[in-house]
PDB file of C-alpha atoms in Angstrom:
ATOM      1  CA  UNK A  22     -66.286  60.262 -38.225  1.00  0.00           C
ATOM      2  CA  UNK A  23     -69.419  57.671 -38.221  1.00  0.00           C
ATOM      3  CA  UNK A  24     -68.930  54.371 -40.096  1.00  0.00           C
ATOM      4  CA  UNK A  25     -70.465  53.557 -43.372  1.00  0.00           C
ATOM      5  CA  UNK A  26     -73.317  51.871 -41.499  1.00  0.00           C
ATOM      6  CA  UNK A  27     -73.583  54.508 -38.816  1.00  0.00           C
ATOM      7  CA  UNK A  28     -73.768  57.245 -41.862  1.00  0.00           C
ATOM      8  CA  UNK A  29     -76.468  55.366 -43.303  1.00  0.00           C
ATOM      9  CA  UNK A  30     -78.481  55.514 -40.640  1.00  0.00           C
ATOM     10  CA  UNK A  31     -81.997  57.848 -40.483  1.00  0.00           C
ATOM     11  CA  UNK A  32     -83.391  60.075 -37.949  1.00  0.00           C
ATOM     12  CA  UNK A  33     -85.875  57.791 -37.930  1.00  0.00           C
ATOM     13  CA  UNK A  34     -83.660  54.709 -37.215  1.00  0.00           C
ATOM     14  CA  UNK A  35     -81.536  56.403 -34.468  1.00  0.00           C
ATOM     15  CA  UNK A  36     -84.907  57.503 -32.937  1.00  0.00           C
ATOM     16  CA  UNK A  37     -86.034  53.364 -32.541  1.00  0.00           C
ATOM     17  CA  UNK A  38     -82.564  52.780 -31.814  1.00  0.00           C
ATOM     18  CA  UNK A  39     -82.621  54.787 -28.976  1.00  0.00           C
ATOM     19  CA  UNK A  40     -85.575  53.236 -27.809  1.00  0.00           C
ATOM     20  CA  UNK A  41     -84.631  50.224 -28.112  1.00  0.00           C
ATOM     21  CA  UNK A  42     -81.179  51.118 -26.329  1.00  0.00           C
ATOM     22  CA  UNK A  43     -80.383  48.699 -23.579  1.00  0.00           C
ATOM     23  CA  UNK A  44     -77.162  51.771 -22.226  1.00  0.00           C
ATOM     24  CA  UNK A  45     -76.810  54.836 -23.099  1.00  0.00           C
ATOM     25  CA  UNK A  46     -73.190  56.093 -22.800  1.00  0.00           C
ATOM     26  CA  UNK A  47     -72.925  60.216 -22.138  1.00  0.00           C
ATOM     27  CA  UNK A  48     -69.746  61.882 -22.525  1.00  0.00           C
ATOM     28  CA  UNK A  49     -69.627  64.501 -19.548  1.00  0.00           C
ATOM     29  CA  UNK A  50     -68.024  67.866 -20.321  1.00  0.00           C
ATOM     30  CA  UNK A  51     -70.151  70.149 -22.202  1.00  0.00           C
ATOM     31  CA  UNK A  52     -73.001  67.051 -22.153  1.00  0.00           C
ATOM     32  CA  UNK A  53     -73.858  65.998 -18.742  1.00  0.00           C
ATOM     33  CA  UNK A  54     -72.579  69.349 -17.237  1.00  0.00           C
ATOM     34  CA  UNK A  55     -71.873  72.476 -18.871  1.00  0.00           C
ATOM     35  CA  UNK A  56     -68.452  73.093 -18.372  1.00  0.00           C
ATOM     36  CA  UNK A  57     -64.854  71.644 -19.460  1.00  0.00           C
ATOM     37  CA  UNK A  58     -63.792  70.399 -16.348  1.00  0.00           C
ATOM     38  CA  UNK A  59     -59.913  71.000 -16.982  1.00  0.00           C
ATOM     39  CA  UNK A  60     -60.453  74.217 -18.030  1.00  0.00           C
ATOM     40  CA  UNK A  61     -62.416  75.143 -14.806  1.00  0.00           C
ATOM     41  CA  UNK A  62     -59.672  73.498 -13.120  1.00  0.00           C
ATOM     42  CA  UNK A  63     -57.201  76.079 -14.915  1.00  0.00           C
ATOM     43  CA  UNK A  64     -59.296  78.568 -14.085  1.00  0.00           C
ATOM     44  CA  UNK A  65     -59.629  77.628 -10.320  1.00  0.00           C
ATOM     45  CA  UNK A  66     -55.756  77.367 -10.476  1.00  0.00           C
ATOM     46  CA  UNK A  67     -55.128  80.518 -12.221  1.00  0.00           C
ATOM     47  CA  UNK A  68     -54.100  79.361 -15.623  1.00  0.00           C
ATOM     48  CA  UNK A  69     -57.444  79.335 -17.847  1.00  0.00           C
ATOM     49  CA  UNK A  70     -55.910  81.090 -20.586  1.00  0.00           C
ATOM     50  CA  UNK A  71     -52.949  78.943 -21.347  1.00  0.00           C
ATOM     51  CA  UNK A  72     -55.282  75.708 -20.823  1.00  0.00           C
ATOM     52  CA  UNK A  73     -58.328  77.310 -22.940  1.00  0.00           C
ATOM     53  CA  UNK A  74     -55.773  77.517 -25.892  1.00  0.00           C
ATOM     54  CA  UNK A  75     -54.916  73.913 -25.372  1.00  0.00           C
ATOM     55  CA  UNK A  76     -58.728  72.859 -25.308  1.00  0.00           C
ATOM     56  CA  UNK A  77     -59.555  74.630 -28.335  1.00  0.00           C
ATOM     57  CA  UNK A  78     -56.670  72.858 -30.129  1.00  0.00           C
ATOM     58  CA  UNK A  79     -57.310  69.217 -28.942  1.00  0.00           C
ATOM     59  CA  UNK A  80     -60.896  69.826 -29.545  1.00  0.00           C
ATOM     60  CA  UNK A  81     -60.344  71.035 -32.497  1.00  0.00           C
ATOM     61  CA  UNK A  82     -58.355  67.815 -33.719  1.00  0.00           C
ATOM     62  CA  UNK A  83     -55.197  69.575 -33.936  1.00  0.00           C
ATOM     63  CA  UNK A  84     -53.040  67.854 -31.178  1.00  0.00           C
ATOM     64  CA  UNK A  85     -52.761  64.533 -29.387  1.00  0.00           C
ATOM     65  CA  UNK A  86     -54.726  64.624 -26.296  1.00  0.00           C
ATOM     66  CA  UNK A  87     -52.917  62.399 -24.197  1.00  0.00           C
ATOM     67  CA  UNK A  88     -49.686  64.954 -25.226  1.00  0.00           C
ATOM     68  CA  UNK A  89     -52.350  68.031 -24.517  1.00  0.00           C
ATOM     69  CA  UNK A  90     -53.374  66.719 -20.849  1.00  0.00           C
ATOM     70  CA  UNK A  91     -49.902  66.201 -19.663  1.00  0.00           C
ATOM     71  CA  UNK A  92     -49.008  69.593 -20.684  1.00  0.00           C
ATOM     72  CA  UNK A  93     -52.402  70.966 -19.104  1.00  0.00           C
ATOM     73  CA  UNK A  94     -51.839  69.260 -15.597  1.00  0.00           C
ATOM     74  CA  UNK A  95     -47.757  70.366 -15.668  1.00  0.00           C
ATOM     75  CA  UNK A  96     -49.538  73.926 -15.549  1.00  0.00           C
ATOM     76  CA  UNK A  97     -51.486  73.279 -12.875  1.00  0.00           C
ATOM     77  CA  UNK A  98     -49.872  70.697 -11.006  1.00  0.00           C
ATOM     78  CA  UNK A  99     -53.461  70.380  -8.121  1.00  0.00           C
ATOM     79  CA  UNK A 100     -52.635  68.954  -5.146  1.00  0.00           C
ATOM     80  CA  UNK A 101     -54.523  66.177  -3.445  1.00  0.00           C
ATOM     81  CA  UNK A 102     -55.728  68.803  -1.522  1.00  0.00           C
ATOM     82  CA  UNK A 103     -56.541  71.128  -3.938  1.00  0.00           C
ATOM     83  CA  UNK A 104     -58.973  68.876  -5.391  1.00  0.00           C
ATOM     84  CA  UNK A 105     -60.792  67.936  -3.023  1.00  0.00           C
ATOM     85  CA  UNK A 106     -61.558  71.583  -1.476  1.00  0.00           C
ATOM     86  CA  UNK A 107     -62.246  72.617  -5.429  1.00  0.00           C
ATOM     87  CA  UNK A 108     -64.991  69.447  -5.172  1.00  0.00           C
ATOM     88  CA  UNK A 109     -66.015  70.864  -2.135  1.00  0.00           C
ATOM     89  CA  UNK A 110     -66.814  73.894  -2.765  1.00  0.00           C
ATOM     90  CA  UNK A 111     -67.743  73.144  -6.611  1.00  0.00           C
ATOM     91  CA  UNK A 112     -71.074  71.310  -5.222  1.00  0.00           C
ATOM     92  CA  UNK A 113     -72.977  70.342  -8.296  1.00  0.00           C
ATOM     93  CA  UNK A 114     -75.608  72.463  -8.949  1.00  0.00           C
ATOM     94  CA  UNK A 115     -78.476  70.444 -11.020  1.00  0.00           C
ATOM     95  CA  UNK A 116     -80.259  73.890 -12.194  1.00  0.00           C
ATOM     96  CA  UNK A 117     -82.563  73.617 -15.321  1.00  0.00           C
ATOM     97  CA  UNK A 118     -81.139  77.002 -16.598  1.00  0.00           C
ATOM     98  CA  UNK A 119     -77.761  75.283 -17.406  1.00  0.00           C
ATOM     99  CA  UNK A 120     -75.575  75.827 -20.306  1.00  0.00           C
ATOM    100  CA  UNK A 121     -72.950  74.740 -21.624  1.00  0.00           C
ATOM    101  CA  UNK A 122     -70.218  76.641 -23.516  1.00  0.00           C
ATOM    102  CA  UNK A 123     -67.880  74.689 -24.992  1.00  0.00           C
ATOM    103  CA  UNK A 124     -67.936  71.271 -27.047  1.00  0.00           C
ATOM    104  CA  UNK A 125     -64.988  68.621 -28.754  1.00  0.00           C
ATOM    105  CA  UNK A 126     -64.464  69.528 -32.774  1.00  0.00           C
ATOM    106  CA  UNK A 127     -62.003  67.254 -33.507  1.00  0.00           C
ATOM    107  CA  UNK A 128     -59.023  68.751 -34.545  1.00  0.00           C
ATOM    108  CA  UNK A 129     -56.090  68.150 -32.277  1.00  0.00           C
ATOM    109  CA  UNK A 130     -55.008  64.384 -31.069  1.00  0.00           C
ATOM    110  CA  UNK A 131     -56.613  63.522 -27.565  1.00  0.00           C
ATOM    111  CA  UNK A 132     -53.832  62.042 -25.450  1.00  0.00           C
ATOM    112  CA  UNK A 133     -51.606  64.568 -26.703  1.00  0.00           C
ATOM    113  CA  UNK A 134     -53.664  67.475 -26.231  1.00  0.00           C
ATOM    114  CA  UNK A 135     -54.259  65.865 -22.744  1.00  0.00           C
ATOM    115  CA  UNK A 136     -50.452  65.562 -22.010  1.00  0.00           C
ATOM    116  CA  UNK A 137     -50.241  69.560 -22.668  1.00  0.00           C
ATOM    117  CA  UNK A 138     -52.592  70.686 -20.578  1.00  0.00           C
ATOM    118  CA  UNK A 139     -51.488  68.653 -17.479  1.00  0.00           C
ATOM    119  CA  UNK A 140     -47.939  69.515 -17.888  1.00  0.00           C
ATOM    120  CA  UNK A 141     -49.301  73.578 -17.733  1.00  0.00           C
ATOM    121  CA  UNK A 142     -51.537  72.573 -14.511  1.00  0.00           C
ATOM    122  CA  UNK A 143     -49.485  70.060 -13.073  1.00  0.00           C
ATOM    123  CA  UNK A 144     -52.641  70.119 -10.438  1.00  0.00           C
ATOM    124  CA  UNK A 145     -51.305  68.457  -7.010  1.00  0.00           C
ATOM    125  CA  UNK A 146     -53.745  66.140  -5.121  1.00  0.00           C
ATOM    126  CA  UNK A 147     -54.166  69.250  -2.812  1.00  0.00           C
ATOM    127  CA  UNK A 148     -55.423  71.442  -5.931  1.00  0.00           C
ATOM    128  CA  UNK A 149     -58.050  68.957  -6.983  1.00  0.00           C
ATOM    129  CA  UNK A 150     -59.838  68.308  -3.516  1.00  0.00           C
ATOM    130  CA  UNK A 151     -59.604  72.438  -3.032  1.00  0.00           C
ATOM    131  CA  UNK A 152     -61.775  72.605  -6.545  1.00  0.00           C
ATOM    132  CA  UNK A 153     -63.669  70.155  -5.985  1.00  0.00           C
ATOM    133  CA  UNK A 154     -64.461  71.496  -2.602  1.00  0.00           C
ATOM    134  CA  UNK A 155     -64.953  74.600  -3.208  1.00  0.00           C
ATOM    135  CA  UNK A 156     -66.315  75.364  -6.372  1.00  0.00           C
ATOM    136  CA  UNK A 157     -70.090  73.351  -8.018  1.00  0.00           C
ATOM    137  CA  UNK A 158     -70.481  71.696 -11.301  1.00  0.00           C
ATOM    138  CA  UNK A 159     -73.590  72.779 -13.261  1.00  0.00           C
ATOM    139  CA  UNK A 160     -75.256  69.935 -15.070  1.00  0.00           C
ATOM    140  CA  UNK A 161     -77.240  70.409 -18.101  1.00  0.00           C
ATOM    141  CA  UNK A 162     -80.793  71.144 -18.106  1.00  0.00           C
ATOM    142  CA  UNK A 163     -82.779  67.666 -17.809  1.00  0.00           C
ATOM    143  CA  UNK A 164     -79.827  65.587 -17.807  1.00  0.00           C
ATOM    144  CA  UNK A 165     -81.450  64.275 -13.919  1.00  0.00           C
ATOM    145  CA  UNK A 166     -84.782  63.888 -15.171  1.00  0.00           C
ATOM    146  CA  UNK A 167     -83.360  61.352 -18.148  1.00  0.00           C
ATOM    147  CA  UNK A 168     -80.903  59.384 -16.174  1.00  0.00           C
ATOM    148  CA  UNK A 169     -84.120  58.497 -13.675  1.00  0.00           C
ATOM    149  CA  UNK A 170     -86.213  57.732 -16.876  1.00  0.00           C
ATOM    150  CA  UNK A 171     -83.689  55.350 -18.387  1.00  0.00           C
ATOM    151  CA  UNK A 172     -83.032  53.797 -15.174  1.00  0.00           C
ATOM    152  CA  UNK A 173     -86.492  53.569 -14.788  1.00  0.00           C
ATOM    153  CA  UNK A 174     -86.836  51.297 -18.047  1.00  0.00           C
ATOM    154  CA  UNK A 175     -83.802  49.419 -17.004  1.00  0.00           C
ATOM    155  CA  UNK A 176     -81.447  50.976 -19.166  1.00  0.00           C
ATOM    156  CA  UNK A 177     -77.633  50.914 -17.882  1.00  0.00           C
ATOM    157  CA  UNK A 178     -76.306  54.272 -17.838  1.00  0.00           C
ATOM    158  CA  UNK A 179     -72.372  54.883 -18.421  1.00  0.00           C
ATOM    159  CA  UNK A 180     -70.201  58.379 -18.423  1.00  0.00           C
ATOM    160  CA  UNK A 181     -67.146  58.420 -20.668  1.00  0.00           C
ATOM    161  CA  UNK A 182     -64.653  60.955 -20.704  1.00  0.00           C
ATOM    162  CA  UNK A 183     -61.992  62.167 -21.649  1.00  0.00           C
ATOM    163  CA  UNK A 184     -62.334  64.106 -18.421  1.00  0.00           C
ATOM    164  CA  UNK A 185     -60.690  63.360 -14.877  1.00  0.00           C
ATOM    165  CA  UNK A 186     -62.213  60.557 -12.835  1.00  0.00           C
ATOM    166  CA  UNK A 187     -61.806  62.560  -9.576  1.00  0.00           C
ATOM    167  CA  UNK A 188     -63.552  65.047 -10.954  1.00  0.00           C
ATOM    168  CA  UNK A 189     -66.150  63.291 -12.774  1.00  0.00           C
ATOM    169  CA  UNK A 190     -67.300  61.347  -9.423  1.00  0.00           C
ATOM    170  CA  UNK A 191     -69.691  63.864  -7.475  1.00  0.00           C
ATOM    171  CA  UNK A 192     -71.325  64.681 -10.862  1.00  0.00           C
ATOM    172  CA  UNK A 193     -72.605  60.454 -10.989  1.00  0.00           C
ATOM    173  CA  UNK A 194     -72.714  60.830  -7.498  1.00  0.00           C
ATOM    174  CA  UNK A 195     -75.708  63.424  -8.150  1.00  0.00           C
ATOM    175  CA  UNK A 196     -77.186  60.998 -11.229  1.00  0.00           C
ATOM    176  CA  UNK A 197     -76.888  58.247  -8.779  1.00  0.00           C
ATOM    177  CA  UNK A 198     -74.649  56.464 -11.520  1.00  0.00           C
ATOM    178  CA  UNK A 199     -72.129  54.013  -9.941  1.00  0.00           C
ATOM    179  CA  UNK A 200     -68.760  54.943  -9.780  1.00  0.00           C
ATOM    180  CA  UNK A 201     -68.360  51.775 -11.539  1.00  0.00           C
ATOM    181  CA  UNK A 202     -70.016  53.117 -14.159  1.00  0.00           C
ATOM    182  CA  UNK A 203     -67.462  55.730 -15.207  1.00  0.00           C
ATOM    183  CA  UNK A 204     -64.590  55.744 -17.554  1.00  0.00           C
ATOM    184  CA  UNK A 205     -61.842  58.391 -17.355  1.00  0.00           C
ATOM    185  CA  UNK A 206     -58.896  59.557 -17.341  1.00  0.00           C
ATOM    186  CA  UNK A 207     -56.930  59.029 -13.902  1.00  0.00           C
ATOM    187  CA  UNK A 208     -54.594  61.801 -12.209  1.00  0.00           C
ATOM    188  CA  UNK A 209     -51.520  60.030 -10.834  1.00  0.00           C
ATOM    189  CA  UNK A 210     -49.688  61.907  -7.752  1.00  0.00           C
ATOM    190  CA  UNK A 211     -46.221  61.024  -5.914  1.00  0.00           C
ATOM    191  CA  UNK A 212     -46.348  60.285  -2.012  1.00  0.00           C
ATOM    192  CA  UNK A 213     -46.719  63.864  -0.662  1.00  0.00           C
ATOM    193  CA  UNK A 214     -49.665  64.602  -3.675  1.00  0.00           C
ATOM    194  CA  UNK A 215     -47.708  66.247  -6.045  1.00  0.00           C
ATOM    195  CA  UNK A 216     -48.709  65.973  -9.748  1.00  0.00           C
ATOM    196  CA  UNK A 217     -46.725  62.550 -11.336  1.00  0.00           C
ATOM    197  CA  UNK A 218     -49.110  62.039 -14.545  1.00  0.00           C
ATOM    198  CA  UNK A 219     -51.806  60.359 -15.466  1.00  0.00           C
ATOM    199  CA  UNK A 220     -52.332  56.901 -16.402  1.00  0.00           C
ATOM    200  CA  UNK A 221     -51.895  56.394 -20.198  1.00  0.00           C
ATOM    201  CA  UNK A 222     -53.124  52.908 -19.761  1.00  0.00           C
ATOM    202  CA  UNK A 223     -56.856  54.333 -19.533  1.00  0.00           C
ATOM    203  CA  UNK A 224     -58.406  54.203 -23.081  1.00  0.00           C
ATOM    204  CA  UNK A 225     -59.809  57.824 -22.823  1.00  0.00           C
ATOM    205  CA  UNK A 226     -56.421  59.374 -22.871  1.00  0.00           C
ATOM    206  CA  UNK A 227     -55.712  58.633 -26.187  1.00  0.00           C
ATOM    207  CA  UNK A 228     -57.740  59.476 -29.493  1.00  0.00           C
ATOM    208  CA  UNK A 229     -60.205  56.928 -30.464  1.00  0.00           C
ATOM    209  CA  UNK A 230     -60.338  55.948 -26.566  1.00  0.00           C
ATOM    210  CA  UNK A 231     -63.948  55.943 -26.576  1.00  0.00           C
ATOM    211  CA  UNK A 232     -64.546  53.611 -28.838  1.00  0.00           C
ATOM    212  CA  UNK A 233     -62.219  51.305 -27.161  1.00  0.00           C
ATOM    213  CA  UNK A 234     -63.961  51.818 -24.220  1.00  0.00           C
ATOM    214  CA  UNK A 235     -67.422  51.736 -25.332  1.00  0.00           C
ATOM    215  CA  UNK A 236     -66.609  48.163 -27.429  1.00  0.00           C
ATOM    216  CA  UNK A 237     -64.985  46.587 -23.545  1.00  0.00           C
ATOM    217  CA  UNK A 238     -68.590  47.912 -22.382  1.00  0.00           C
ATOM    218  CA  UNK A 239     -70.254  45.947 -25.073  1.00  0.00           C
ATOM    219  CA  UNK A 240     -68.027  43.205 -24.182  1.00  0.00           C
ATOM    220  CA  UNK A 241     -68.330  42.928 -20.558  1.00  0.00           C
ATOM    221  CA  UNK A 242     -71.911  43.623 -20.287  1.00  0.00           C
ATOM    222  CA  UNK A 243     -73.348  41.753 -23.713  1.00  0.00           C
ATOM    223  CA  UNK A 244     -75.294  44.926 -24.225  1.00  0.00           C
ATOM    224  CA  UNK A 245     -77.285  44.169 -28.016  1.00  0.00           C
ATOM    225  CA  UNK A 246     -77.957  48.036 -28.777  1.00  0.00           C
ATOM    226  CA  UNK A 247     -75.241  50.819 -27.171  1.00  0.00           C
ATOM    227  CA  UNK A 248     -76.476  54.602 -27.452  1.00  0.00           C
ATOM    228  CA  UNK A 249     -74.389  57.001 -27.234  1.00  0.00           C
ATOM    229  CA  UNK A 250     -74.679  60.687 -26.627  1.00  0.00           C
ATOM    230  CA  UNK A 251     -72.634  63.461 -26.887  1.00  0.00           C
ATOM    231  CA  UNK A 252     -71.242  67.128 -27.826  1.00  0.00           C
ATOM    232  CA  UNK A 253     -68.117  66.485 -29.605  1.00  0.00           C
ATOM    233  CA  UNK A 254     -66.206  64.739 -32.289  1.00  0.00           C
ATOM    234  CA  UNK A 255     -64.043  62.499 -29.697  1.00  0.00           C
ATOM    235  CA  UNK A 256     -67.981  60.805 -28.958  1.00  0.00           C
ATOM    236  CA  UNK A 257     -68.819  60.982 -32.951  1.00  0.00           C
ATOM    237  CA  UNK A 258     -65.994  58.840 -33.713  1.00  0.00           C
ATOM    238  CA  UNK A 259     -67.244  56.224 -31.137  1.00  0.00           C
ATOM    239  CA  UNK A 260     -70.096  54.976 -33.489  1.00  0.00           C
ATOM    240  CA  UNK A 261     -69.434  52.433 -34.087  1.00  0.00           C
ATOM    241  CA  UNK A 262     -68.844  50.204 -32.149  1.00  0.00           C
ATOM    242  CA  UNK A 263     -72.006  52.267 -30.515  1.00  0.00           C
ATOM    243  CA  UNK A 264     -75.153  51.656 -32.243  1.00  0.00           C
ATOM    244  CA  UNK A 265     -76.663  55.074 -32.775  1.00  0.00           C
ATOM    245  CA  UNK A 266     -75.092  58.024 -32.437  1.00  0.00           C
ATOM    246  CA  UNK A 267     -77.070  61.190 -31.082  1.00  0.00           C
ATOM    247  CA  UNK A 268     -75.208  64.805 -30.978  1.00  0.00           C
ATOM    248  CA  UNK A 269     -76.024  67.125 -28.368  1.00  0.00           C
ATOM    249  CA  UNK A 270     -76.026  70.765 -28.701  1.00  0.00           C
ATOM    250  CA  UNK A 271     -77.644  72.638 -25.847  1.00  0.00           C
ATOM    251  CA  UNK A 272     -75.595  75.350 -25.679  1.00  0.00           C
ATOM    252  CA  UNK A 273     -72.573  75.228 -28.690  1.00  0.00           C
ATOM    253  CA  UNK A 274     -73.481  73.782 -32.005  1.00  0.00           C
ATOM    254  CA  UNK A 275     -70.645  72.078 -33.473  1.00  0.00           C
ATOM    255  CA  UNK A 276     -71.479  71.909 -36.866  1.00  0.00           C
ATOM    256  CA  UNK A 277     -69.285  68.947 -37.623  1.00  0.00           C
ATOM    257  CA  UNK A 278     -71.216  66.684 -35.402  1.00  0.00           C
ATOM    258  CA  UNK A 279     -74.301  68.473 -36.169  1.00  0.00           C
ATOM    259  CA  UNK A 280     -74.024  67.530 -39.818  1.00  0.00           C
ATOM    260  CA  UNK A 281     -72.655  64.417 -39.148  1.00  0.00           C
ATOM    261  CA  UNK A 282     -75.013  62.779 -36.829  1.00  0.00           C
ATOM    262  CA  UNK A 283     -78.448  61.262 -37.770  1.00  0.00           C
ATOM    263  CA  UNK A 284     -80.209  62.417 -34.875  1.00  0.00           C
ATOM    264  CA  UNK A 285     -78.964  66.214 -33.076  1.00  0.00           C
ATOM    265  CA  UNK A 286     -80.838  67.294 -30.435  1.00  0.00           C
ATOM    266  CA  UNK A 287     -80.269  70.737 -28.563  1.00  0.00           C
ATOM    267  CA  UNK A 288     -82.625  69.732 -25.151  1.00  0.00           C
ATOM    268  CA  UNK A 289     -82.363  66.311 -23.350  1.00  0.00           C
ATOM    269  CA  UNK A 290     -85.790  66.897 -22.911  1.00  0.00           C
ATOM    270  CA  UNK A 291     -86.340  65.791 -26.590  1.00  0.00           C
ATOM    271  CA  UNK A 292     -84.798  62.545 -25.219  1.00  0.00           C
ATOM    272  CA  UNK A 293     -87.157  62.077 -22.723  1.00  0.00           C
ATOM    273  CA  UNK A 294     -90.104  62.889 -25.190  1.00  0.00           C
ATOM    274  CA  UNK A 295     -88.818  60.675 -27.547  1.00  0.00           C
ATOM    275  CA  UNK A 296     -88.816  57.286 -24.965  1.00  0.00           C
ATOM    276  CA  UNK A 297     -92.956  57.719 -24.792  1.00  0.00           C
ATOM    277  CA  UNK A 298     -93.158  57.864 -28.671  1.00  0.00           C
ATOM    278  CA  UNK A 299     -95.544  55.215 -29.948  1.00  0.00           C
ATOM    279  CA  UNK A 300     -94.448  53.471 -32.825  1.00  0.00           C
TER     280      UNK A 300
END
């Protein structure tokens, strides 16, 4: 839930805020693309309805993610190869008639809801490039046509997820965002690519991760005004240390964020409108 100082904030003052915004930080499933990413993984791999369960949970706030993704990847254990043939053949598509389906509601503990959906994939290294390979990424409508306007104005553009890195990497690829640029989680595999874990070290595999990770960005870059912008209640509890918080609902409506943000747009093309306001 938003600070005291975040929950005071207007429409109006997120809208200069945003301006103003020297990075924007965009979580990525359900935001910057339309899907879940783990649960098109599960899908790929033949196990969507165990792993949808687990996603509904840990977005719901029910269960600890980093608990939920173990359990999620010991389903589908992907392969090193897997994943990159799933990239492969997942080319991201960047079509304006994008939409998303799901979005984060807060209810079950990140890293443990994370932990149970890895341990029902258990995706090998072989499983990942084969999804990744073989099967494209749909961003949301106008997402491309914002990232060029902020980096346009200068703005430093981030992705933080509580996604997988491996899969998160042709999607900035596509913004032209550095890899550099992205925080997430991190698949671990044993010497023949077998599923081994993921790194619990990364902030975003535990609950209030991206708030850890967006105050390090603050940190390490000196950025004076942090946006960030996102579907679910995982990027709602991030403000602070963000700035301004805006809620994104282009597809699902989560009215916990909805009600809870001071600025909830349904169109990134609002965002774009909003950078040539005068005033």
């Amino acid at each position: 839930m938003l600070g005291p100082a975040m929950a005071a904030i207007t429409e109006q003052e997120a809208r200069r805020l945003w301006k103003e915004a020297d990075a924007v930080c965009f979580d990525v499933d359900s935001t910057v693309i339309k899907e879940e990413g783990c649960d098109e993984l599960a899908r790929f791999l033949g196990k969507a309805e165990e792993v949808a369960e687990l996603t509904r949970l840990s977005m719901g706030g029910a269960l600890d993610l980093r608990h939920a993704v173990r359990r999620t990847l010991a389903v589908l254990a992907p392969s090193r190869r897997d994943i990159v043939r799933f990239l492969g053949e997942r080319r991201l598509r960047l079509s304006p008639a994008a939409r998303t389906r799901r979005a984060m509601s807060g209810a079950m503990e990140f890293r443990e809801a994370l932990r149970l959906r890895l341990e029902l994939l258990r995706p090998s290294h072989a499983d990942v490039s084969r999804f990744t390979s073989q099967l494209p990424l749909s961003v949301s409508p106008a997402i491309s046509e914002l990232v060029q306007k902020l980096h346009s104005r200068r703005v430093k553009v981030f992705l933080v997820s509580g996604g997988f890195h491996c899969l998160i990497r042709p999607v900035a690829a596509a913004l032209n965002i550095p890899a550099e640029n992205i925080t997430a989680n991190k698949l671990l595999f044993d010497f023949f690519g077998n599923y081994a874990g993921f790194d619990e070290s990364q902030p975003t595999s535990a609950s209030g991760g991206k708030a850890r990770a967006l105050q390090r960005l603050i940190d390490e870059h000196k950025l004076r005004c942090l946006a960030m912008v996102g579907d679910g209640a995982t990027d709602l509890e991030a403000a602070p240390p963000a700035h301004v918080f805006i809620g994104y609902g282009g597809n699902v409506v989560r009215p916990k964020v909805q009600e809870a943000a001071p600025w909830f747009v349904h169109h990134f093309q609002e965002l774009i409108d909003a950078l040539s306001e005068s005033g």
